[in-house]
mmCIF file of C-alpha atoms in Angstrom:
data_model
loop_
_atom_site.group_PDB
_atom_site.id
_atom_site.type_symbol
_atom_site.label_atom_id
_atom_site.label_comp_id
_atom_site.label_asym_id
_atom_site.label_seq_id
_atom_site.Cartn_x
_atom_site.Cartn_y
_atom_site.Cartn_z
ATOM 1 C CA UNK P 147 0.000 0.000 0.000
ATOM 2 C CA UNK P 148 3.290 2.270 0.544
ATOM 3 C CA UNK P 149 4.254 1.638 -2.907
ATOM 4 C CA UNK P 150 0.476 2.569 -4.329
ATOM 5 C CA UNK P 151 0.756 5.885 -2.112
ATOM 6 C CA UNK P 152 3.984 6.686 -3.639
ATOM 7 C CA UNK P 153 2.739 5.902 -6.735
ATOM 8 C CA UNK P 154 0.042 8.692 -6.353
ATOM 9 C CA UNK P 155 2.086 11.376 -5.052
ATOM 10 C CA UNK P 156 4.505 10.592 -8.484
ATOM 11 C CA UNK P 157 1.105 11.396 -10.178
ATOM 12 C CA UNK P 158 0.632 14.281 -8.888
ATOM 13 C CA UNK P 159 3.670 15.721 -8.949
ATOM 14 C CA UNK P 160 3.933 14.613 -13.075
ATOM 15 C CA UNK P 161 1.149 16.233 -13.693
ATOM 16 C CA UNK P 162 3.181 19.362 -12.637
ATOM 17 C CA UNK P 163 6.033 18.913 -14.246
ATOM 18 C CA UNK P 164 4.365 18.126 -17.335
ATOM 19 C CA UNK P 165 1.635 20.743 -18.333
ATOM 20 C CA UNK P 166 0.769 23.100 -15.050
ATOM 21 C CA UNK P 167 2.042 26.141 -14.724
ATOM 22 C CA UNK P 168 3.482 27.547 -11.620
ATOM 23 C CA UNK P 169 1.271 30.445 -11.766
ATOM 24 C CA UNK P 170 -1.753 31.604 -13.004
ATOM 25 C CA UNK P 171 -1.876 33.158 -16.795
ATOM 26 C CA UNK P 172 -3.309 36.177 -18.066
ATOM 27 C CA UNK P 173 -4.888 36.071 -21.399
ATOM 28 C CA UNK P 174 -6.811 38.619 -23.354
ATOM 29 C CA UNK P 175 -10.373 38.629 -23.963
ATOM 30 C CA UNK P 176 -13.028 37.743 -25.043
ATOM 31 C CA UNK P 177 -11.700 35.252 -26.189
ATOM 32 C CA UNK P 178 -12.367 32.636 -29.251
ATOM 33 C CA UNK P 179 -14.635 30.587 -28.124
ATOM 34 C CA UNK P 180 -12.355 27.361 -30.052
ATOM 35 C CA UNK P 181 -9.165 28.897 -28.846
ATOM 36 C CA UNK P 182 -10.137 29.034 -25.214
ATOM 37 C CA UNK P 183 -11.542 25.496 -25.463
ATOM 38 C CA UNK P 184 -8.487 24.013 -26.794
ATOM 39 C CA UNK P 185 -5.972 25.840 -24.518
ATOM 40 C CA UNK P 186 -7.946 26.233 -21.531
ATOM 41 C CA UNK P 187 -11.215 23.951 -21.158
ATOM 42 C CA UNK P 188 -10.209 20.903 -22.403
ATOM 43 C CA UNK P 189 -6.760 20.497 -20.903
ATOM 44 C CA UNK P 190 -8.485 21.608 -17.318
ATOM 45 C CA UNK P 191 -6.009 24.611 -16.814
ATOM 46 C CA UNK P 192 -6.906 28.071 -15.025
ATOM 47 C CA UNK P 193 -6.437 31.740 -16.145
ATOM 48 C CA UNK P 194 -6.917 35.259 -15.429
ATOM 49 C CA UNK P 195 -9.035 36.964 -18.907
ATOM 50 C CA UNK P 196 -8.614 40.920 -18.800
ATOM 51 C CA UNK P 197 -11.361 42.571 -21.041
ATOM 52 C CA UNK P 198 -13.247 40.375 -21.006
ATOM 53 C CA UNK P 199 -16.610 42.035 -19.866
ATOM 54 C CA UNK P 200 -15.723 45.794 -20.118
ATOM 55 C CA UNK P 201 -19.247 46.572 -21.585
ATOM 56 C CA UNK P 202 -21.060 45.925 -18.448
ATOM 57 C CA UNK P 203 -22.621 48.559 -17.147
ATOM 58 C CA UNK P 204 -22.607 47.391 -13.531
ATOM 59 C CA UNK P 205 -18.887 47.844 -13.372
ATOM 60 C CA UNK P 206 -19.671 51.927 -12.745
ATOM 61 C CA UNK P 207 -23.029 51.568 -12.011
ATOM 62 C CA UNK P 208 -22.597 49.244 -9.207
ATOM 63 C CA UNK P 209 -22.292 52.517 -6.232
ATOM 64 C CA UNK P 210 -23.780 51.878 -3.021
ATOM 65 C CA UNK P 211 -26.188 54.723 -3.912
ATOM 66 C CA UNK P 212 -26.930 53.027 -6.843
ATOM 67 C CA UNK P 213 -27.967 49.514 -5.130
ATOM 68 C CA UNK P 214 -29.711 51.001 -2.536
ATOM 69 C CA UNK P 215 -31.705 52.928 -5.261
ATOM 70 C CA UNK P 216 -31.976 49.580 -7.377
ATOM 71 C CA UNK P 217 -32.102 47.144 -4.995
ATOM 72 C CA UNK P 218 -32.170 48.613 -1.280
ATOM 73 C CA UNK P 219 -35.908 47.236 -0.282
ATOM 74 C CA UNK P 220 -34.794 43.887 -1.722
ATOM 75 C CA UNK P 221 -35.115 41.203 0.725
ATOM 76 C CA UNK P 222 -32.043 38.563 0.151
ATOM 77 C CA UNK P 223 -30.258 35.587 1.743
ATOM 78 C CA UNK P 224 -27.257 36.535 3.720
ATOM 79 C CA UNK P 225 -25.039 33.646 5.241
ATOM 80 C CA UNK P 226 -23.826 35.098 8.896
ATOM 81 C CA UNK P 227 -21.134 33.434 11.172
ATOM 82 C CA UNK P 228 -19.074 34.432 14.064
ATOM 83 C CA UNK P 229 -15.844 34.533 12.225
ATOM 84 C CA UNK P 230 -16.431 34.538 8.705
ATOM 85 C CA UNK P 231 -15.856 30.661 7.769
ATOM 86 C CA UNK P 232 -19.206 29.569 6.170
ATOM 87 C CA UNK P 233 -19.447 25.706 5.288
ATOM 88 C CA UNK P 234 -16.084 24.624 6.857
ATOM 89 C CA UNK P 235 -14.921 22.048 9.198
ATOM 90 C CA UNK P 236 -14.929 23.299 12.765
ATOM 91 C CA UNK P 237 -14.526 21.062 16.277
ATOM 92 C CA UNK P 238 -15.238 18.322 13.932
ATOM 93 C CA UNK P 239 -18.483 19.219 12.997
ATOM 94 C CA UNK P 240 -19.142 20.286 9.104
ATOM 95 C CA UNK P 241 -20.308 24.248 10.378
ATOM 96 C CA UNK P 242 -22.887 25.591 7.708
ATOM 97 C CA UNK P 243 -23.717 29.285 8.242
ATOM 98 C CA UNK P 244 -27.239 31.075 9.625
ATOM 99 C CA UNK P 245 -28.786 31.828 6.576
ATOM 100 C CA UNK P 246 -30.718 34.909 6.994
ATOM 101 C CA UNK P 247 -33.422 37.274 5.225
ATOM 102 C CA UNK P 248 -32.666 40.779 5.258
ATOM 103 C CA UNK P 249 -33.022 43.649 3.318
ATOM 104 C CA UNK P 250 -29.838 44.790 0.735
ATOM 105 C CA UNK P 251 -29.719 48.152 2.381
ATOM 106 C CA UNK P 252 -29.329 46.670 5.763
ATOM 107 C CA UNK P 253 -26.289 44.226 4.074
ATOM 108 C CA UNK P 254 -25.173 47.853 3.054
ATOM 109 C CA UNK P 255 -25.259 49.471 6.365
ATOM 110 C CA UNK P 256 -23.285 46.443 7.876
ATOM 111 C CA UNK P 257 -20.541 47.423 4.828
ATOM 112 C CA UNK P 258 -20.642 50.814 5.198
ATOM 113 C CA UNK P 259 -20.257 50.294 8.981
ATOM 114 C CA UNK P 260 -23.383 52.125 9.878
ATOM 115 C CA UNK P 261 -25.028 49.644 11.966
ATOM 116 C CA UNK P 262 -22.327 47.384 14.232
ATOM 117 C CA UNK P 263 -23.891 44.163 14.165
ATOM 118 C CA UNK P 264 -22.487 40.623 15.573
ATOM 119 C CA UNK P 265 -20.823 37.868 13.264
ATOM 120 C CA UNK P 266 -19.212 38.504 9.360
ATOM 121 C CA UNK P 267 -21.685 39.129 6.862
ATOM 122 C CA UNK P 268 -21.683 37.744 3.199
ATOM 123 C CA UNK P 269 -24.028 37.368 0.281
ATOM 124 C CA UNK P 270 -23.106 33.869 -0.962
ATOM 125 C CA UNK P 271 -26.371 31.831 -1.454
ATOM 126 C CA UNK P 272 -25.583 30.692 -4.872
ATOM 127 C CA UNK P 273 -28.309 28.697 -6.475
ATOM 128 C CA UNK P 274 -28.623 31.246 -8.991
ATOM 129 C CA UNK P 275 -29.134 34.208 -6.626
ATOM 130 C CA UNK P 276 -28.738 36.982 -8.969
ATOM 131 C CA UNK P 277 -31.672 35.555 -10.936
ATOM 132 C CA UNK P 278 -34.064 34.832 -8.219
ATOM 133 C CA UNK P 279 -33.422 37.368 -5.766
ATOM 134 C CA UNK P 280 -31.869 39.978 -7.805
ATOM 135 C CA UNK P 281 -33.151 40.370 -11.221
ATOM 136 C CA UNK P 282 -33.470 43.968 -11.206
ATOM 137 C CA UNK P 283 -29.605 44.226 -11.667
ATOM 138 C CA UNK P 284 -29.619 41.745 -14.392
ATOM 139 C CA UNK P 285 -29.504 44.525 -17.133
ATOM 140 C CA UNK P 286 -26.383 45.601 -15.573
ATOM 141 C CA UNK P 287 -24.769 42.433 -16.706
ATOM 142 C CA UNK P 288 -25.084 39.622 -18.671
ATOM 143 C CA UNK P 289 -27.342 36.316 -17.971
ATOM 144 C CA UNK P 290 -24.737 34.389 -19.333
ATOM 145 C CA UNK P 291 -21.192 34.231 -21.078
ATOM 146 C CA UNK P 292 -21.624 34.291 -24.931
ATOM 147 C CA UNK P 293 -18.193 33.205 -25.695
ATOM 148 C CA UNK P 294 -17.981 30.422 -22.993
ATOM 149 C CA UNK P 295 -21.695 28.860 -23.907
ATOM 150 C CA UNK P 296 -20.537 28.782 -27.261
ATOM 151 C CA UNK P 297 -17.119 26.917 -26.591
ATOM 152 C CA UNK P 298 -19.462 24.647 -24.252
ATOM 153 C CA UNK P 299 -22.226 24.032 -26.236
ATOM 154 C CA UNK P 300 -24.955 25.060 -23.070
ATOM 155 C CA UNK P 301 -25.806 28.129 -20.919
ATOM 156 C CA UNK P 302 -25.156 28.115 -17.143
ATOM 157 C CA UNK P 303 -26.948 25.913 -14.500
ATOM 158 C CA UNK P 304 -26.561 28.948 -12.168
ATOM 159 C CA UNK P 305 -25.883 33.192 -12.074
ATOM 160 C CA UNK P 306 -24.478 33.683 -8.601
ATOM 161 C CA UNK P 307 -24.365 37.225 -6.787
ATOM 162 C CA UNK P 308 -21.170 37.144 -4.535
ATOM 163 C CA UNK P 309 -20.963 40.562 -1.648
ATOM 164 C CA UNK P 310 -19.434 40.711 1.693
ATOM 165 C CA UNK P 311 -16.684 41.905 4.714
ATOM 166 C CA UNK P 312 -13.195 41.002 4.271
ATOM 167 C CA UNK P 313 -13.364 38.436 6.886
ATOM 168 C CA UNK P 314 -15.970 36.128 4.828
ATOM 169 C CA UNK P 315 -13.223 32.909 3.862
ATOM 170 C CA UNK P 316 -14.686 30.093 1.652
ATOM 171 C CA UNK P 317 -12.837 27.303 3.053
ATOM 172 C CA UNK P 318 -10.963 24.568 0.306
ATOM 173 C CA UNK P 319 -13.328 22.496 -1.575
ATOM 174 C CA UNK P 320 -14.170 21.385 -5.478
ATOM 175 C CA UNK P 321 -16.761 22.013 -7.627
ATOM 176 C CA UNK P 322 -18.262 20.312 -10.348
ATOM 177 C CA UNK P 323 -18.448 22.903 -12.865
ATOM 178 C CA UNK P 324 -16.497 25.168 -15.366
ATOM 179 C CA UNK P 325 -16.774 28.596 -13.417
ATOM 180 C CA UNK P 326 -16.463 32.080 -15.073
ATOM 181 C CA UNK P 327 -16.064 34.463 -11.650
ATOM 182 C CA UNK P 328 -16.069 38.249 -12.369
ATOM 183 C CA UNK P 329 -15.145 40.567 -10.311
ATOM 184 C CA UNK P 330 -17.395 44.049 -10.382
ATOM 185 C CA UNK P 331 -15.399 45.707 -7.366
ATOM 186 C CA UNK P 332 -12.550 45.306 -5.067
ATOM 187 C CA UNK P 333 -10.173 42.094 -5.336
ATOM 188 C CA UNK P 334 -10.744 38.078 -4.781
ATOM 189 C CA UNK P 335 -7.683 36.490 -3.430
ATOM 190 C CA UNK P 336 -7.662 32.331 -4.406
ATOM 191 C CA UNK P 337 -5.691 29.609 -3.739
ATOM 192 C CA UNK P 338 -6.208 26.981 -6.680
ATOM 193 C CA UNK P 339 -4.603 22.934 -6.741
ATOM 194 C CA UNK P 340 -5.610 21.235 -9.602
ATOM 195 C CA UNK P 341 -7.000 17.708 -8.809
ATOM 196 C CA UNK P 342 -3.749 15.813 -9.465
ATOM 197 C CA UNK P 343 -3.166 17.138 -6.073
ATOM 198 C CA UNK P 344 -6.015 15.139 -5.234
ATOM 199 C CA UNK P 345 -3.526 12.779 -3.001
ATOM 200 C CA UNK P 346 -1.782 15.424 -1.092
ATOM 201 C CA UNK P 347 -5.754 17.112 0.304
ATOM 202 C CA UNK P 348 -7.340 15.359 3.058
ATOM 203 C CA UNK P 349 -10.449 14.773 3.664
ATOM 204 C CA UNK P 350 -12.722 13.587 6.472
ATOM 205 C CA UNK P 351 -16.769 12.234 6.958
ATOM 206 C CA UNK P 352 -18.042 15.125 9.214
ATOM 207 C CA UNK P 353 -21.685 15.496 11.157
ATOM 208 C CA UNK P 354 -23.445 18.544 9.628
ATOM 209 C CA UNK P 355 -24.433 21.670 11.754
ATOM 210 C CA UNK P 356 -25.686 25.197 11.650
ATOM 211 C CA UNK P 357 -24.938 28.162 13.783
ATOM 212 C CA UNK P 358 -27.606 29.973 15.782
ATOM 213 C CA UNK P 359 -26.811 33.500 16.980
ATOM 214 C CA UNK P 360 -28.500 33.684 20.418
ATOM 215 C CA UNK P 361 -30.693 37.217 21.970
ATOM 216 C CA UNK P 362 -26.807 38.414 23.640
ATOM 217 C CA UNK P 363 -25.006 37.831 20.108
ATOM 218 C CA UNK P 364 -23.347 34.974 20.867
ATOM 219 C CA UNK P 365 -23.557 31.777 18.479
ATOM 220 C CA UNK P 366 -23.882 28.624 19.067
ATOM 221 C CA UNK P 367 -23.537 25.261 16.838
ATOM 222 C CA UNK P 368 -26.533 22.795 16.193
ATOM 223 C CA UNK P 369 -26.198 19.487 14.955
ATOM 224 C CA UNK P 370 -28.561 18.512 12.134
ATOM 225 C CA UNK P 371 -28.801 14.947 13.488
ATOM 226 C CA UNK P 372 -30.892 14.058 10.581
ATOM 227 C CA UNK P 373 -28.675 14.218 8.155
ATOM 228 C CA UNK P 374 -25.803 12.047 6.643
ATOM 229 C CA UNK P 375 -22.110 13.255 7.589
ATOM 230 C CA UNK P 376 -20.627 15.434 4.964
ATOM 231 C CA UNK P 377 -17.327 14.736 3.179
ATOM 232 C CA UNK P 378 -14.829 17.961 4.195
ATOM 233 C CA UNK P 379 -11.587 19.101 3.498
ATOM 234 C CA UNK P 380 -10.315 19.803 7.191
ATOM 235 C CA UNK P 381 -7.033 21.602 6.292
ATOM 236 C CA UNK P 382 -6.677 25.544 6.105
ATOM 237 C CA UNK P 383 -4.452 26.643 3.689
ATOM 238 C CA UNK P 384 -3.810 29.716 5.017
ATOM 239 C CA UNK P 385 -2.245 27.524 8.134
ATOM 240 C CA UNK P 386 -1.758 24.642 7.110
ATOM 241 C CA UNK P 387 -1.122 21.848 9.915
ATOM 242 C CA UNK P 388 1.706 19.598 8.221
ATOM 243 C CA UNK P 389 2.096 17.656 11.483
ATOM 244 C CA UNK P 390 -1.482 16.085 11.280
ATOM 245 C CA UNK P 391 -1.705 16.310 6.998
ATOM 246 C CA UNK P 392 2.552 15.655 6.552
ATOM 247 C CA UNK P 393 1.502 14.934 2.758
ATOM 248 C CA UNK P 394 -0.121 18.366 1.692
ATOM 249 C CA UNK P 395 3.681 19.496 2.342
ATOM 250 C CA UNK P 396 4.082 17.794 -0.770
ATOM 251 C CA UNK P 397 1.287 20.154 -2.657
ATOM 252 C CA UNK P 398 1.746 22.919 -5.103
ATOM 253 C CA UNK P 399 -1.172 25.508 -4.652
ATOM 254 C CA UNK P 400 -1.135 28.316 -7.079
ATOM 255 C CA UNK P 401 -2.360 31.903 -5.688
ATOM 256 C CA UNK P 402 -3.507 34.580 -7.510
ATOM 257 C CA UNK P 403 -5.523 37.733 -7.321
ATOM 258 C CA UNK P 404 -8.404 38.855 -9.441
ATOM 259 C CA UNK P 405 -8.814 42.469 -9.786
ATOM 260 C CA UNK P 406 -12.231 44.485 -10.705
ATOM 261 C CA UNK P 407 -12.725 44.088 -14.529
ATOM 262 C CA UNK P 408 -11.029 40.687 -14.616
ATOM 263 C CA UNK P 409 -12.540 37.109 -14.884
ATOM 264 C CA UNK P 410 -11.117 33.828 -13.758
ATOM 265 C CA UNK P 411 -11.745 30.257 -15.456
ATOM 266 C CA UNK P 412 -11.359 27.901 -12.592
ATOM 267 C CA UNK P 413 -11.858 24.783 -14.394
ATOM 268 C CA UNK P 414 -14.228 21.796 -12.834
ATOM 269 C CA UNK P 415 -12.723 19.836 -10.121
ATOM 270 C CA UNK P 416 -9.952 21.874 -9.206
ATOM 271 C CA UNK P 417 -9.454 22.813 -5.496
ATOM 272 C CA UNK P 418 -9.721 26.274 -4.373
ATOM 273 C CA UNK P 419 -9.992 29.033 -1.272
ATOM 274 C CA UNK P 420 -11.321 32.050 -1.421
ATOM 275 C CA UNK P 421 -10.374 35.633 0.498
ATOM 276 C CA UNK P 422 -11.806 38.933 -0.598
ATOM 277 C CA UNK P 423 -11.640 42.756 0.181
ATOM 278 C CA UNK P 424 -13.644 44.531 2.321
ATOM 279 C CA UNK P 425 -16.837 45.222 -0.139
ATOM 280 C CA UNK P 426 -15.639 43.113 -2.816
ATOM 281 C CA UNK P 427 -18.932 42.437 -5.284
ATOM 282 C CA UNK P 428 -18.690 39.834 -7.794
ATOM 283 C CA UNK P 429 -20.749 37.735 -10.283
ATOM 284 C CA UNK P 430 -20.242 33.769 -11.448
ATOM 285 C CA UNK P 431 -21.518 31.335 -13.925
ATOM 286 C CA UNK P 432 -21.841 28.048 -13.324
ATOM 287 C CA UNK P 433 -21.505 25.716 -16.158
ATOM 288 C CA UNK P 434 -22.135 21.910 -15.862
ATOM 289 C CA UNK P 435 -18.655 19.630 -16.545
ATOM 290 C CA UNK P 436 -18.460 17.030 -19.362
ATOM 291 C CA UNK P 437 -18.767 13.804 -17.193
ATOM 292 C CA UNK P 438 -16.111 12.586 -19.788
ATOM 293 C CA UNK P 439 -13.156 10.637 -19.377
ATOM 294 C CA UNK P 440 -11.017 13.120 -16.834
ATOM 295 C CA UNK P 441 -14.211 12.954 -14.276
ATOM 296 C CA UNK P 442 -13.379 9.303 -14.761
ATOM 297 C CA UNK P 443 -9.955 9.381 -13.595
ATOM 298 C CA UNK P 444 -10.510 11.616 -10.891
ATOM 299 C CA UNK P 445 -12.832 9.089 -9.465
ATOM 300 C CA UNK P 446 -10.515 6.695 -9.281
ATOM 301 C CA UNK P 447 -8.075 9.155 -7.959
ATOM 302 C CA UNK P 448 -10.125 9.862 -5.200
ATOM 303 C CA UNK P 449 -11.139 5.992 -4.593
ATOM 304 C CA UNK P 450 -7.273 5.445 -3.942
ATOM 305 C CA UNK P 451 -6.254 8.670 -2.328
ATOM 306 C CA UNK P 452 -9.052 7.274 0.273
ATOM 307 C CA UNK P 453 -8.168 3.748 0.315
ATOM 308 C CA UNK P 454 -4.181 4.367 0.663
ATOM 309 C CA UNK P 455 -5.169 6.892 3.502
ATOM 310 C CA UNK P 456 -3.832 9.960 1.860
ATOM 311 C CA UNK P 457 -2.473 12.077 2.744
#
């Protein structure tokens, strides 16, 4: 089993040395739709695309002023938690956040530090958000990426609305789509590792529960007894704790930083944790992965990195 875990860490680290970069590209957009497809998409690599969606108007319209004009009486989903890590691994529970309604002028005031409030504030339902809950800004953007559906051959599953303090983390996880992030205002900070990595990431079986802010402010953690335990990446990049997880010492995450006016491709199943500014708005599409042949050899990545105990 020594030799199979070996094996896997080799795979990884090939994978590396043959086609991944040790940073993060910048291309020009928009791009061809063919081009991007055959040096992007298909050989599941990230980049940074500048110009890409200069014509939206939301990236000057998008003013506090504006939103509370546009949107203010709105009333949205807003994830809140005492320190800003929504869906994460926490005294070995899998922590999901309080999700609650509010209006977008009061997520404003929270901003804007007009109201002091308890616990880190961030717009991050997903489920197509924007659409659902905010379709009055829709005009300010698009619905969808018309160079990306085209190199895809489908329209996203989901248009996701992304706002909130500095201190809102998304803790390390995958995804199972192609995602187009765009950032209106202010700067995302990411840590990427492709799935080759897959090997070097632990991951644990966790028991699912919510915090509850109590009448004095403070939270507290519920189990959700009902429900199955939840598969979690327990390591924080950020601090990484090489004496419990000695293999992710053996990991090469990428970091980068997306700007206002820029768009990242963060292909399907690669690894990644998210910081932002203080403010930072941002849009994503959602695409749906080919279930091809590479979802089939990550599955049987992930079968062994489990069965070999890795890391």
């Amino acid at each position: 089993m020594d030799a199979v875990k070996e094996r896997l860490a080799d795979f990884s680290l090939e994978a590396h040395d043959l086609y991944l970069s040790q940073s993060v590209a910048h291309v020009d957009g928009p791009p061809d739709p063919l081009h991007f497809y055959r040096n992007w998409i298909g050989p599941n690599k990230p980049c940074i695309i500048r110009n890409a969606f200069s014509h939206w108007p939301a990236l000057s319209r998008w003013t506090p002023a504006y939103l509370r004009e546009k949107v203010g009486s709105k009333v949205i989903s807003v994830a809140v938690t005492p320190d800003g890590y929504a869906d994460a691994v926490k005294d070995d529970r899998f922590v999901m956040p309080e999700e609650r309604r509010m209006t977008f002028s009061s997520v404003l005031d929270i901003l804007e530090g007009k109201v002091k409030q308890h616990g880190v504030f961030y717009v991050q339902k997903q489920c197509s958000n924007l659409l659902d809950e905010l379709p009055e800004l829709t005009d300010d953007v698009e619905v969808h990426v018309p160079w990306m559906s085209t190199a895809l051959g489908k329209v996203p599953d989901a248009v996701n609305f992304w706002l909130g303090e500095a201190d809102a983390v998304t803790s390390l996880h995958k995804d199972h789509y192609e995602n187009i992030y765009c950032v209106i205002s202010g700067q995302k900070n990411f840590i990427l590792l492709p799935p080759t990595d897959r090997p070097f990431v632990p991951y644990g079986l966790y028991q699912p529960a919510v915090y509850r802010q109590q009448d004095n402010g403070d939270f507290e953690v519920v189990d959700q007894s009902d429900s199955e335990k939840v598969p979690w990446i327990p390591l924080d990049p950020l601090n990484p704790d090489l004496e419990r997880y000695p293999m992710y010492g053996r990991a090469r995450p990428l970091h980068c930083s997306v700007k206002a006016g820029e768009m990242l491709y963060l292909p399907s199943l690669w690894f990644h944790h998210v910081q932002q500014t203080h403010g930072c708005m941002a849009v994503n599409f959602w695409y749906d992965m080919d279930f091809d042949i590479k979802y089939n050899y990550f599955q049987l990545l992930d079968a062994l990195s489990d069965l070999t105990g890795s890391p």
